[in-house]
Coordinates of C-alpha atoms in Angstrom, one line a residue:
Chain A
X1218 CA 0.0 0.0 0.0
X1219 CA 1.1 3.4 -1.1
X1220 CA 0.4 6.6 1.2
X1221 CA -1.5 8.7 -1.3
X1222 CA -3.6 10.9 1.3
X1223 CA -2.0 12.3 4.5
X1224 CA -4.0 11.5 7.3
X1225 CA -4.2 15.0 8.4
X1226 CA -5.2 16.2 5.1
X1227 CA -2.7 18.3 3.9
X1228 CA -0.8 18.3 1.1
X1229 CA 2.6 16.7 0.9
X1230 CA 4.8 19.5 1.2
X1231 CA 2.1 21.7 3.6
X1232 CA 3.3 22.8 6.9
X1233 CA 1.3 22.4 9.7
X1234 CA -0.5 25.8 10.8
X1235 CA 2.2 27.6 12.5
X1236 CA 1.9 30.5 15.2
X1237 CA 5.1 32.5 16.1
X1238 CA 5.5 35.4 18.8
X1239 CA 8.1 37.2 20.3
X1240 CA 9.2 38.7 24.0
X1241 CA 6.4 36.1 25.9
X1242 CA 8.8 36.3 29.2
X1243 CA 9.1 39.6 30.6
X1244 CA 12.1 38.2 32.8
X1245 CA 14.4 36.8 30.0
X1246 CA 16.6 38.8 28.3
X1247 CA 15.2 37.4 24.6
X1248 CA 12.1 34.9 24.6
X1249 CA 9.4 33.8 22.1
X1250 CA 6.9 31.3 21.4
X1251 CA 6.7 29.0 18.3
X1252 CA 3.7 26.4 17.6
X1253 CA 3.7 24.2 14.7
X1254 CA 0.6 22.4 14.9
X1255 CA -0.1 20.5 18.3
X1256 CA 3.7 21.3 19.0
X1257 CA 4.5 24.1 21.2
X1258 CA 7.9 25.4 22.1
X1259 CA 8.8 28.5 24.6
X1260 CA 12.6 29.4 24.6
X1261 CA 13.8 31.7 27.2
X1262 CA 17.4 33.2 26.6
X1263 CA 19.5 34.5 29.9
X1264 CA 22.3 36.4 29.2
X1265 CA 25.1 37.1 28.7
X1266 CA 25.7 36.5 32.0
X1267 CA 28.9 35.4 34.1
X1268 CA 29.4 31.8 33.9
X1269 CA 30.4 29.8 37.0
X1270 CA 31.5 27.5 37.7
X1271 CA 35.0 29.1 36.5
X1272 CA 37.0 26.1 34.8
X1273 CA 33.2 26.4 32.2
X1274 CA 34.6 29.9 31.1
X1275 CA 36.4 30.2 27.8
X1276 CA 38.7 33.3 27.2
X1277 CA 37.9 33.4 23.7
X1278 CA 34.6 33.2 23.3
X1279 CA 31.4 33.2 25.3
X1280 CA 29.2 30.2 25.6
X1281 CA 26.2 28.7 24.5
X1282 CA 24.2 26.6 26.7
X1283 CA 20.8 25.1 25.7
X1284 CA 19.0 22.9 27.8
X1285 CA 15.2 21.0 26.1
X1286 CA 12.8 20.1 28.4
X1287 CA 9.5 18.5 27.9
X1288 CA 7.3 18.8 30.5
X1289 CA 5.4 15.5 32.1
X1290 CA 1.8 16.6 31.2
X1291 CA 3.2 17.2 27.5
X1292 CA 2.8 13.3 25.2
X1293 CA -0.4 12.5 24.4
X1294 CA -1.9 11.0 28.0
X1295 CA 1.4 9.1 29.4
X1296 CA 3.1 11.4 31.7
X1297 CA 7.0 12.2 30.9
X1298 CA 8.9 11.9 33.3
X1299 CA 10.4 15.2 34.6
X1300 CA 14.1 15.6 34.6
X1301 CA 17.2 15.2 32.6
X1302 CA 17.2 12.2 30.6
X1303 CA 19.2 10.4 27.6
X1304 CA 17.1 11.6 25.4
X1305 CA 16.9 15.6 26.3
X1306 CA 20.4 15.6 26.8
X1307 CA 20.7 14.6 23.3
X1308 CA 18.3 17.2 22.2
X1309 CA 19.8 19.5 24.2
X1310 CA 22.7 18.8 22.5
X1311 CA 22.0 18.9 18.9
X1312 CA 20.1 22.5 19.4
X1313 CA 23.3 23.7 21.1
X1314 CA 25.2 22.4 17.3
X1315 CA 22.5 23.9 15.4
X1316 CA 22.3 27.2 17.0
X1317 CA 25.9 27.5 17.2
X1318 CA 27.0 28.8 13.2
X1319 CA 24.9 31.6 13.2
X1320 CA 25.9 33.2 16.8
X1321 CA 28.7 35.2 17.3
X1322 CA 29.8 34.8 20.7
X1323 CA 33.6 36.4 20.5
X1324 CA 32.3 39.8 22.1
X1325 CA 31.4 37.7 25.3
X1326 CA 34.3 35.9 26.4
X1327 CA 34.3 33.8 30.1
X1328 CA 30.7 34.4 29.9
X1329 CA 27.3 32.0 28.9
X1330 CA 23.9 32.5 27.3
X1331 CA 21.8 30.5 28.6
X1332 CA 18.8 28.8 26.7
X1333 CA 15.9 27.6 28.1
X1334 CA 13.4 25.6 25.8
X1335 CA 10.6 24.1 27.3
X1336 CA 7.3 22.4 25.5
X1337 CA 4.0 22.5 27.1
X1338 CA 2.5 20.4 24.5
X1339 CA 3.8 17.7 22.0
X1340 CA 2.9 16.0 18.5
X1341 CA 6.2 15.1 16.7
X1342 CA 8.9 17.9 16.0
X1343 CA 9.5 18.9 19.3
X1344 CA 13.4 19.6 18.5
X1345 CA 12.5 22.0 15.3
X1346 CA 9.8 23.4 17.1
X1347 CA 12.4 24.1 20.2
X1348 CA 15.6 25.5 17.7
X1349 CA 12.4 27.5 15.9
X1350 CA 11.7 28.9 19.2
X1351 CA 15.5 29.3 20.3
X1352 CA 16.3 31.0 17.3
X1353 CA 13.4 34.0 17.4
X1354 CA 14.6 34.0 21.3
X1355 CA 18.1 34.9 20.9
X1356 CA 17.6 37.5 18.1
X1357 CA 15.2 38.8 20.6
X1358 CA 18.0 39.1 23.0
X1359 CA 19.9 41.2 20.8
X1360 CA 22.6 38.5 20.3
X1361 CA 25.0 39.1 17.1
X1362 CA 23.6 36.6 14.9
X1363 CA 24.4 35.8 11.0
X1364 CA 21.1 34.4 10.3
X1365 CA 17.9 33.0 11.8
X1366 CA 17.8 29.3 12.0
X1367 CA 14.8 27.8 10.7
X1368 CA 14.0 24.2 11.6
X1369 CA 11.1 21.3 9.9
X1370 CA 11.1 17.8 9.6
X1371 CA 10.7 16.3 6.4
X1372 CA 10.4 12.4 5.8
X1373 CA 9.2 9.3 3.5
X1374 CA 5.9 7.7 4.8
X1375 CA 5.5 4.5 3.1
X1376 CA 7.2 5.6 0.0
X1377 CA 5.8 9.2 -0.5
X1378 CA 8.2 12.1 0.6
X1379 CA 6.5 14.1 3.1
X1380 CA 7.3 17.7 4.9
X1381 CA 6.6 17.9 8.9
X1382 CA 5.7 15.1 9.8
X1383 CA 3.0 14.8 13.0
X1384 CA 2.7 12.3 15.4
X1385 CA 0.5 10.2 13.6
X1386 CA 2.0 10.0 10.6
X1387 CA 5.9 9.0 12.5
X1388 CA 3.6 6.2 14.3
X1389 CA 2.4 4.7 11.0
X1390 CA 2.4 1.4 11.1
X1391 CA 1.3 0.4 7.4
X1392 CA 4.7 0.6 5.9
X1393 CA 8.1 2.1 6.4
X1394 CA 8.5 5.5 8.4
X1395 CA 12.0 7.7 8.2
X1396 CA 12.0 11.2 10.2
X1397 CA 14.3 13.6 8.8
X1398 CA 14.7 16.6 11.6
X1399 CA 16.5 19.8 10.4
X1400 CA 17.8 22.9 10.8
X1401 CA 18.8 25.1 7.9
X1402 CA 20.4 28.1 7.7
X1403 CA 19.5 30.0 4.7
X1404 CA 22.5 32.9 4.1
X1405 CA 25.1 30.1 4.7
X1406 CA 22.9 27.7 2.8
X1407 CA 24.0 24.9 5.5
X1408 CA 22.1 22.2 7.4
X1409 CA 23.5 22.7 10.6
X1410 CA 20.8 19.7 12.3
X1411 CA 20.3 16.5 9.8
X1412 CA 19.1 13.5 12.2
X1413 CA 17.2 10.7 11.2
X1414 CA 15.1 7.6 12.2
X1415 CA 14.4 5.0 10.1
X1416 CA 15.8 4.1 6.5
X1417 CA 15.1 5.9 3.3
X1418 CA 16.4 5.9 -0.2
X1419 CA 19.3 8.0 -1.7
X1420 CA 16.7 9.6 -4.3
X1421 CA 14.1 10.3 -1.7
X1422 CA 16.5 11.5 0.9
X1423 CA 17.7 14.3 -1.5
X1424 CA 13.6 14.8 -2.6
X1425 CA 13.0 15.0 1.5
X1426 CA 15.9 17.6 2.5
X1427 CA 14.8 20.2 -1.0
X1428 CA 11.7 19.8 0.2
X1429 CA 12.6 20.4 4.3
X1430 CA 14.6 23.6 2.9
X1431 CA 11.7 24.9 1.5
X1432 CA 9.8 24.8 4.5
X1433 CA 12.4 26.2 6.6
X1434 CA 12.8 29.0 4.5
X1435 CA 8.7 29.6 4.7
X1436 CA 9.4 29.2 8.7
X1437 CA 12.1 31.6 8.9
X1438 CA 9.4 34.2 7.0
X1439 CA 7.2 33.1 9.8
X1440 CA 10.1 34.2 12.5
X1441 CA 11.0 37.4 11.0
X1442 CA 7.3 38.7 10.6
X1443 CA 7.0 37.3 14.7
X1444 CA 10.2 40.0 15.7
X1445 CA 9.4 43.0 13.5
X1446 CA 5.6 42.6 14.7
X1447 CA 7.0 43.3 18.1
X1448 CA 8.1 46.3 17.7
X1449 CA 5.3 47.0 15.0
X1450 CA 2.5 47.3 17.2
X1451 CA 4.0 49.4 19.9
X1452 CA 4.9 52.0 17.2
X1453 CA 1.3 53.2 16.5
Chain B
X598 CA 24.6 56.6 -5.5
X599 CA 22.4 54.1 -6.8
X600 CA 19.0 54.2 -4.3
X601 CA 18.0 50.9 -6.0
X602 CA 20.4 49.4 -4.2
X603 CA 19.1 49.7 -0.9
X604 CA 16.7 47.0 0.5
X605 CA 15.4 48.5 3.6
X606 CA 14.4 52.5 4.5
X607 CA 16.0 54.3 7.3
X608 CA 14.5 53.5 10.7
X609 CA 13.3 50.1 9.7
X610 CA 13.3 47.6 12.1
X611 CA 15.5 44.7 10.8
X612 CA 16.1 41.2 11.8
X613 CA 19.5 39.1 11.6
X614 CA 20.0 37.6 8.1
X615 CA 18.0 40.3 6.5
X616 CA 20.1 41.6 3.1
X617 CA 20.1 45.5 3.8
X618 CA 21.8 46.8 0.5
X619 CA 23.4 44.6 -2.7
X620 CA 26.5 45.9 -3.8
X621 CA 29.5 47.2 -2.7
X622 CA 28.1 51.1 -2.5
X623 CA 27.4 50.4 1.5
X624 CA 29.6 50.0 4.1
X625 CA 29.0 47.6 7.0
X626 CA 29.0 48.8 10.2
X627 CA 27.8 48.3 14.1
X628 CA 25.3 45.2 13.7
X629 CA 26.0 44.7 10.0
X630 CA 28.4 42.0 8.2
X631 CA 29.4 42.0 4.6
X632 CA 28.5 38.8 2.7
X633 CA 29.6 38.4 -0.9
X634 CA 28.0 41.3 -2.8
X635 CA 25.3 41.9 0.5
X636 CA 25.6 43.7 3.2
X637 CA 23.7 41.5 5.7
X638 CA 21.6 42.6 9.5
X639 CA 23.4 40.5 12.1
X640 CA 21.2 41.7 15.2
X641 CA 17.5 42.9 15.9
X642 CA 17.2 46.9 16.1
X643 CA 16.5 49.5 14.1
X644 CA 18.5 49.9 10.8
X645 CA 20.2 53.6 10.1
X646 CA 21.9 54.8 7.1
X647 CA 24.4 57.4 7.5
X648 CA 25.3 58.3 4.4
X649 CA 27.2 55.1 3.1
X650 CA 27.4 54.0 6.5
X651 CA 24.1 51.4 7.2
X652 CA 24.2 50.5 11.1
X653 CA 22.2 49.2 13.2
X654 CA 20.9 50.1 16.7
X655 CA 19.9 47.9 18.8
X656 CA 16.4 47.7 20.5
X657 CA 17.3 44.7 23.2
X658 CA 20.2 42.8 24.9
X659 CA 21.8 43.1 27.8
X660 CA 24.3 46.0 28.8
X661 CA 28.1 45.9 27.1
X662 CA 30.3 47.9 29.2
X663 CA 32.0 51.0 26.9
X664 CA 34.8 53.2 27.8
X665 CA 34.0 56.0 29.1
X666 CA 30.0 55.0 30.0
X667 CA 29.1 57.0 33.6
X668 CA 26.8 54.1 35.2
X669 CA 25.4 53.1 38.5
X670 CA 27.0 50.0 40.0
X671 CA 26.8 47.9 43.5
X672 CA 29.2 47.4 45.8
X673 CA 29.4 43.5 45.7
X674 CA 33.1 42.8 47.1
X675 CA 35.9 43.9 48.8
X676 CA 39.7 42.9 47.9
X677 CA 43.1 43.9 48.7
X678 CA 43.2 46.7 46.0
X679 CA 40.2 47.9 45.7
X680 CA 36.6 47.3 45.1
X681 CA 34.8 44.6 42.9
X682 CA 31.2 46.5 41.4
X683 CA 28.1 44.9 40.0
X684 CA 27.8 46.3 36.5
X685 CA 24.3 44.5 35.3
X686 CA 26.1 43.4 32.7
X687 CA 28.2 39.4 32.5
X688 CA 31.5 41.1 33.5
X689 CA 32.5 42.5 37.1
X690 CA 34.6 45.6 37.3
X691 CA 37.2 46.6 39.4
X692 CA 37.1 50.1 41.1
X693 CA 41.0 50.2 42.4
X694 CA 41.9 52.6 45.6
X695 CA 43.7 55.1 43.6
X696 CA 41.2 55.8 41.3
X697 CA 38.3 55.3 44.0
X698 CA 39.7 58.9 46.0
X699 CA 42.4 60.9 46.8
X700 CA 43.2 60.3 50.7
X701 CA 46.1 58.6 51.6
X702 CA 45.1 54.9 52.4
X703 CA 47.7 53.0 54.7
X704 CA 48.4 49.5 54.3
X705 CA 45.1 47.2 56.2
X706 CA 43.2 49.9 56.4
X707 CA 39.1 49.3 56.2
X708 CA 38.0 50.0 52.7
X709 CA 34.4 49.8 54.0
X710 CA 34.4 53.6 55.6
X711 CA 34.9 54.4 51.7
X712 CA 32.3 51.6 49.8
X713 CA 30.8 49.2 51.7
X714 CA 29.4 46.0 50.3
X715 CA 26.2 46.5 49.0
X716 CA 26.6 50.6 48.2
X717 CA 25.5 51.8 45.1
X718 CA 27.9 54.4 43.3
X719 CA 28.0 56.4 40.4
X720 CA 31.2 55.7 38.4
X721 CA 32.8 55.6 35.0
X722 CA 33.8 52.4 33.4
X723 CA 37.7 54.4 31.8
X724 CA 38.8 51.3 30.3
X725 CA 37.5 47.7 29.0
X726 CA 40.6 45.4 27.9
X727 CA 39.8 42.7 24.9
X728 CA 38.4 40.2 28.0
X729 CA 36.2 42.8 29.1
X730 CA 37.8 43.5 32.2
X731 CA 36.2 46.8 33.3
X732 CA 38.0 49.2 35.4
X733 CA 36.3 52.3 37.0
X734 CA 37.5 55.7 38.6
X735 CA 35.8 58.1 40.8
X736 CA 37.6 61.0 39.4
X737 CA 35.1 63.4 37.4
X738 CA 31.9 65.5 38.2
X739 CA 28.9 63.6 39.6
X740 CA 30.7 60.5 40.3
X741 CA 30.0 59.2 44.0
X742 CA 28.7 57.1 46.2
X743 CA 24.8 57.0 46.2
X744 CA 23.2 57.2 50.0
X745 CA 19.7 57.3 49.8
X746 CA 17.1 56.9 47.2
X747 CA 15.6 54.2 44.7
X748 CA 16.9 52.3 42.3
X749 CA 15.3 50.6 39.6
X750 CA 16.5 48.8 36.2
X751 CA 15.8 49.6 32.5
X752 CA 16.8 47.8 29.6
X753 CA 20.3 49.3 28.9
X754 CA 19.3 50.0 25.0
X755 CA 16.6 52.4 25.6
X756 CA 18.8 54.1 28.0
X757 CA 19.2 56.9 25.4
X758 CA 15.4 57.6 25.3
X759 CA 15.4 58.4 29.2
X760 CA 17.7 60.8 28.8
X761 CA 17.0 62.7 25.5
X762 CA 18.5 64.8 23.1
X763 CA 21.1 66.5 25.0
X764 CA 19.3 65.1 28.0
X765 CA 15.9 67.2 27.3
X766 CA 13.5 63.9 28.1
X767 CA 15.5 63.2 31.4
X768 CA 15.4 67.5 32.6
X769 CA 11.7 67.5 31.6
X770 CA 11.3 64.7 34.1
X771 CA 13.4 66.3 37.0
X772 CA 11.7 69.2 36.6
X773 CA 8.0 68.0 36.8
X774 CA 8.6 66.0 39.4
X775 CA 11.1 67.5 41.7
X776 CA 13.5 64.3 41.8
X777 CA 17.3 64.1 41.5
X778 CA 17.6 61.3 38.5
X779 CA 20.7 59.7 37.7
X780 CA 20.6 57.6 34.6
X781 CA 23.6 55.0 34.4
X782 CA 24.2 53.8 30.4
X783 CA 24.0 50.0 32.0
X784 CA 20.0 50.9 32.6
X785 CA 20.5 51.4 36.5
X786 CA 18.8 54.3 37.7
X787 CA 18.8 56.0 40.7
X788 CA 15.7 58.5 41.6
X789 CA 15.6 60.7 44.7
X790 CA 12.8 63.0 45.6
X791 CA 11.2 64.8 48.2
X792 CA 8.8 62.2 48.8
X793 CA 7.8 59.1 47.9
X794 CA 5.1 60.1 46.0
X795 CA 7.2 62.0 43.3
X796 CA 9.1 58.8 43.5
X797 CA 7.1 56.6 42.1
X798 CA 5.6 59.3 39.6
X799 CA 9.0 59.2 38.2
X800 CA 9.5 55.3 38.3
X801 CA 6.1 55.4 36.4
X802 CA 7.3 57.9 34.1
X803 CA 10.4 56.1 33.4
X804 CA 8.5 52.6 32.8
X805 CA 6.1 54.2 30.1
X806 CA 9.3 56.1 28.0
X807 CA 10.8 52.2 28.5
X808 CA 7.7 50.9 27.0
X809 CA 7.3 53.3 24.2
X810 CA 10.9 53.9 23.6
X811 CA 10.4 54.0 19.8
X812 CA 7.7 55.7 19.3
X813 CA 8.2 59.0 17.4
X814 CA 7.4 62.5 19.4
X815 CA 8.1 60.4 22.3
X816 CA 8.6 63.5 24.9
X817 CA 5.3 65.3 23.5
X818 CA 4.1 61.8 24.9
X819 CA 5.7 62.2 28.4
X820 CA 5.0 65.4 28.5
X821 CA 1.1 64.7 28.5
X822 CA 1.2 61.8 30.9
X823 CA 3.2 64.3 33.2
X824 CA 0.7 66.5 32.9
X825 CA -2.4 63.7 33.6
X826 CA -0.5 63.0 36.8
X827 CA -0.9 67.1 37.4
X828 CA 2.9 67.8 37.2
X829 CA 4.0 71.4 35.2
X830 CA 5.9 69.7 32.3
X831 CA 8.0 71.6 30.3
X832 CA 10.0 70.6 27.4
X833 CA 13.0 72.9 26.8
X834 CA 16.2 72.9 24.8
X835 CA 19.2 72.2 27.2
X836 CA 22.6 72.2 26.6
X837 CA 24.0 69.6 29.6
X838 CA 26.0 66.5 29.2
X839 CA 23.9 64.0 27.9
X840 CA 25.7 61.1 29.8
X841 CA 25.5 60.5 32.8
X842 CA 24.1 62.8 35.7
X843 CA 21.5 65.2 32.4

């Protein structure tokens, strides 16, 4: 059997509906708020600040520090369990790597910027949802930044390439699955996040990341309407 | 010049990885890279062309400490040489003894009769190495050790709207309200009034010009809610300092 209708409805290369806003934590330096469909992502970003404890601090260059965190009312009715685990560490991780090319963080030696990601609500995509949100959050901190990072999963379902995948459609059981998550920065023209799950074919893996750039450059139009609206509204 | 060239209009607010102008007629500058033929945003704020000059000012972040800033720092350790200050920025500076006063300190004496921990003072960063180690000095009009009075924090880049052209939003403020206002260019600022009313009129005050900061006609603005709250505001053209104590 061939996947010829989504089971969402949308077309193959449709995003999910996506909502994006900007400066949602009134105590962080830089925050914002990203949903792609049922996945919702905060990011908070402290700093710089002084870094402790002292043997962390790097004389050349300042430090990034993202940490992912689902919370335990946040899957679909099994709670998650709160805390550090394998796998946020890994996310954590990977959002550090694909934040990192586009921030310049040589004007802040021996110091960090801290940033806090946290999803209230989850449905596949979690980690592009979380560098989507990171990346609005640190511009809105006034961090030097070469680009904004935009971030989508694309993926074959059963044969048919198919951009952001929700949880439904990672969960299908009918044929194969692969989940492609990245993050793509457009002015460098460089995945700086390329994961996957699963197994695909050469052909459709090319088809699945033209078609993930696509949608990350749409996202990225998302983010930049999100931070000029900011300052939009308040000028009238 | 070619206009075409340009991408954007002056005052526009920008985001990081915006193109700004194609070709090599413009010159990068503060919050700007060059990128093949582009010259490219690298940081939120409002965009400014200066002739060939695009730059860009920033409307968030936290405070980077400059030479020659005047801001309002804590007293948050005490060391052999000298003083370590809170600058609400990521670096500590260092406020040595003989740039903190004049008097003849002998060997053990207590630095706290001069800052204690926890004092705020008034002082000027006069030099930030390539580590941004900050060091401070007393020496200079208005710089001293705050007694009494509030303090509250701004975001350091809309420290320039408090204080106005040549310090005309800040002297509006004084005036209406009878307080002593010292803005620091880290967004510390200390208020002292008469009473605590005027006080918090001018912590009001100071929130709303935070809040609107880039609004045009901003002190027409100010001058109207001064006058809701029944204060005689006045907007005239001064000639002070506009760092510092305006």
């Amino acid at each position: 059997m061939v996947y010829k209708k989504r089971l969402d409805g949308r077309k193959f290369d449709e995003l999910r509906e996506i909502e994006a806003k900007v400066g949602v934590i009134q105590n962080a330096t830089g925050s914002a708020y990203f949903r792609i469909g049922k996945t919702v992502a905060y990011a908070a970003v402290y700093g710089p600040r002084e870094l402790y404890p002292r043997f962390m601090q790097d004389p050349k260059k300042g430090l990034l520090r993202c940490n992912y965190n689902m919370l335990p009312f946040s899957g679909s009715g099994e709670r998650v369990r709160p805390g550090p685990s394998r796998r946020s560490r890994e996310i954590s991780l990977v959002t550090d790597k694909a934040l990192l090319p586009v921030v310049d963080l040589e004007q802040f030696p021996n110091s960090v910027v801290d940033v806090f990601i946290e999803l209230p609500q989850t449905d596949a995509g979690s980690r592009c949802a979380g560098i989507c949100a990171a990346s609005m959050a640190l511009a809105d901190a006034g961090i030097i930044m070469k680009d904004l990072v935009g971030a989508v999963s694309a993926g074959v379902v059963d044969g048919q390439v198919v951009l952001d995948l929700n949880y439904d459609e990672e969960a299908y059981e009918e044929g194969d699955v692969a989940d492609i998550p990245v993050a793509y920065i457009p002015s460098l023209d460089k995945f700086s996040l390329l994961q996957m799950d699963g197994k695909v074919k050469k052909e459709d893996l090319v088809k699945a990341l033209e078609m993930a750039k696509k949608g990350a450059m749409h996202i990225i139009e998302v983010q930049k309407k999100a931070l000029k609206s900011k300052f939009e509204v308040s000028r009238k | 010049m070619d206009k075409t060239n340009l991408k954007i209009n002056d005052k526009d607010v920008v985001v990081p990885g915006e193109i700004l102008a194609e070709g090599m007629d413009y010159l990068p500058s503060q919050g700007t890279y060059r990128k093949d033929n582009h010259v490219i945003a690298s940081m939120l704020g409002l965009a400014r062309i200066e002739g060939k000059v695009i730059k860009i000012i920033p409307l968030s972040g936290n405070y980077l400490p400059k030479r020659g800033d005047v801001i309002v720092g804590k007293v948050a350790d005490i060391n052999f040489s000298g003083w370590s200050v809170e600058t609400n920025s990521a670096y500590a500076a260092m406020l040595s003894m003989k740039d903190a006063t004049s008097d003849y300190i002998r060997r053990g004496e207590d630095l706290t009769k001069y800052f204690n921990i926890g004092d705020y003072i008034v002082t000027k960063i006069y030099n930030v190495t390539s580590q941004n180690l900050i060091d401070l000095t007393m020496k200079g009009p208005g710089l001293r050790k705050l007694t009494t009075g509030r303090i509250m924090k701004v975001a350091s880049p809309k420290v320039p709207r408090i204080i106005g052209k040549q310090g005309s939003m800040v002297s509006m403020i004084k005036k209406a309200t009878n307080c002593n206002i010292i803005v620091g260019q880290n967004g510390v600022v200390w208020i002292k009034g008469l009473n605590p009313e005027d006080e918090l009129i001018t912590v009001e005050t100071i929130k709303k010009i935070e809040d609107e900061s880039h609004v045009s006609g901003l002190t027409g603005i100010i001058q109207k809610f001064l006058e809701s709250k029944g204060r005689k505001a006045v907007l005239e053209t001064v000639t002070e300092e506009t760092t510092g104590e305006a």
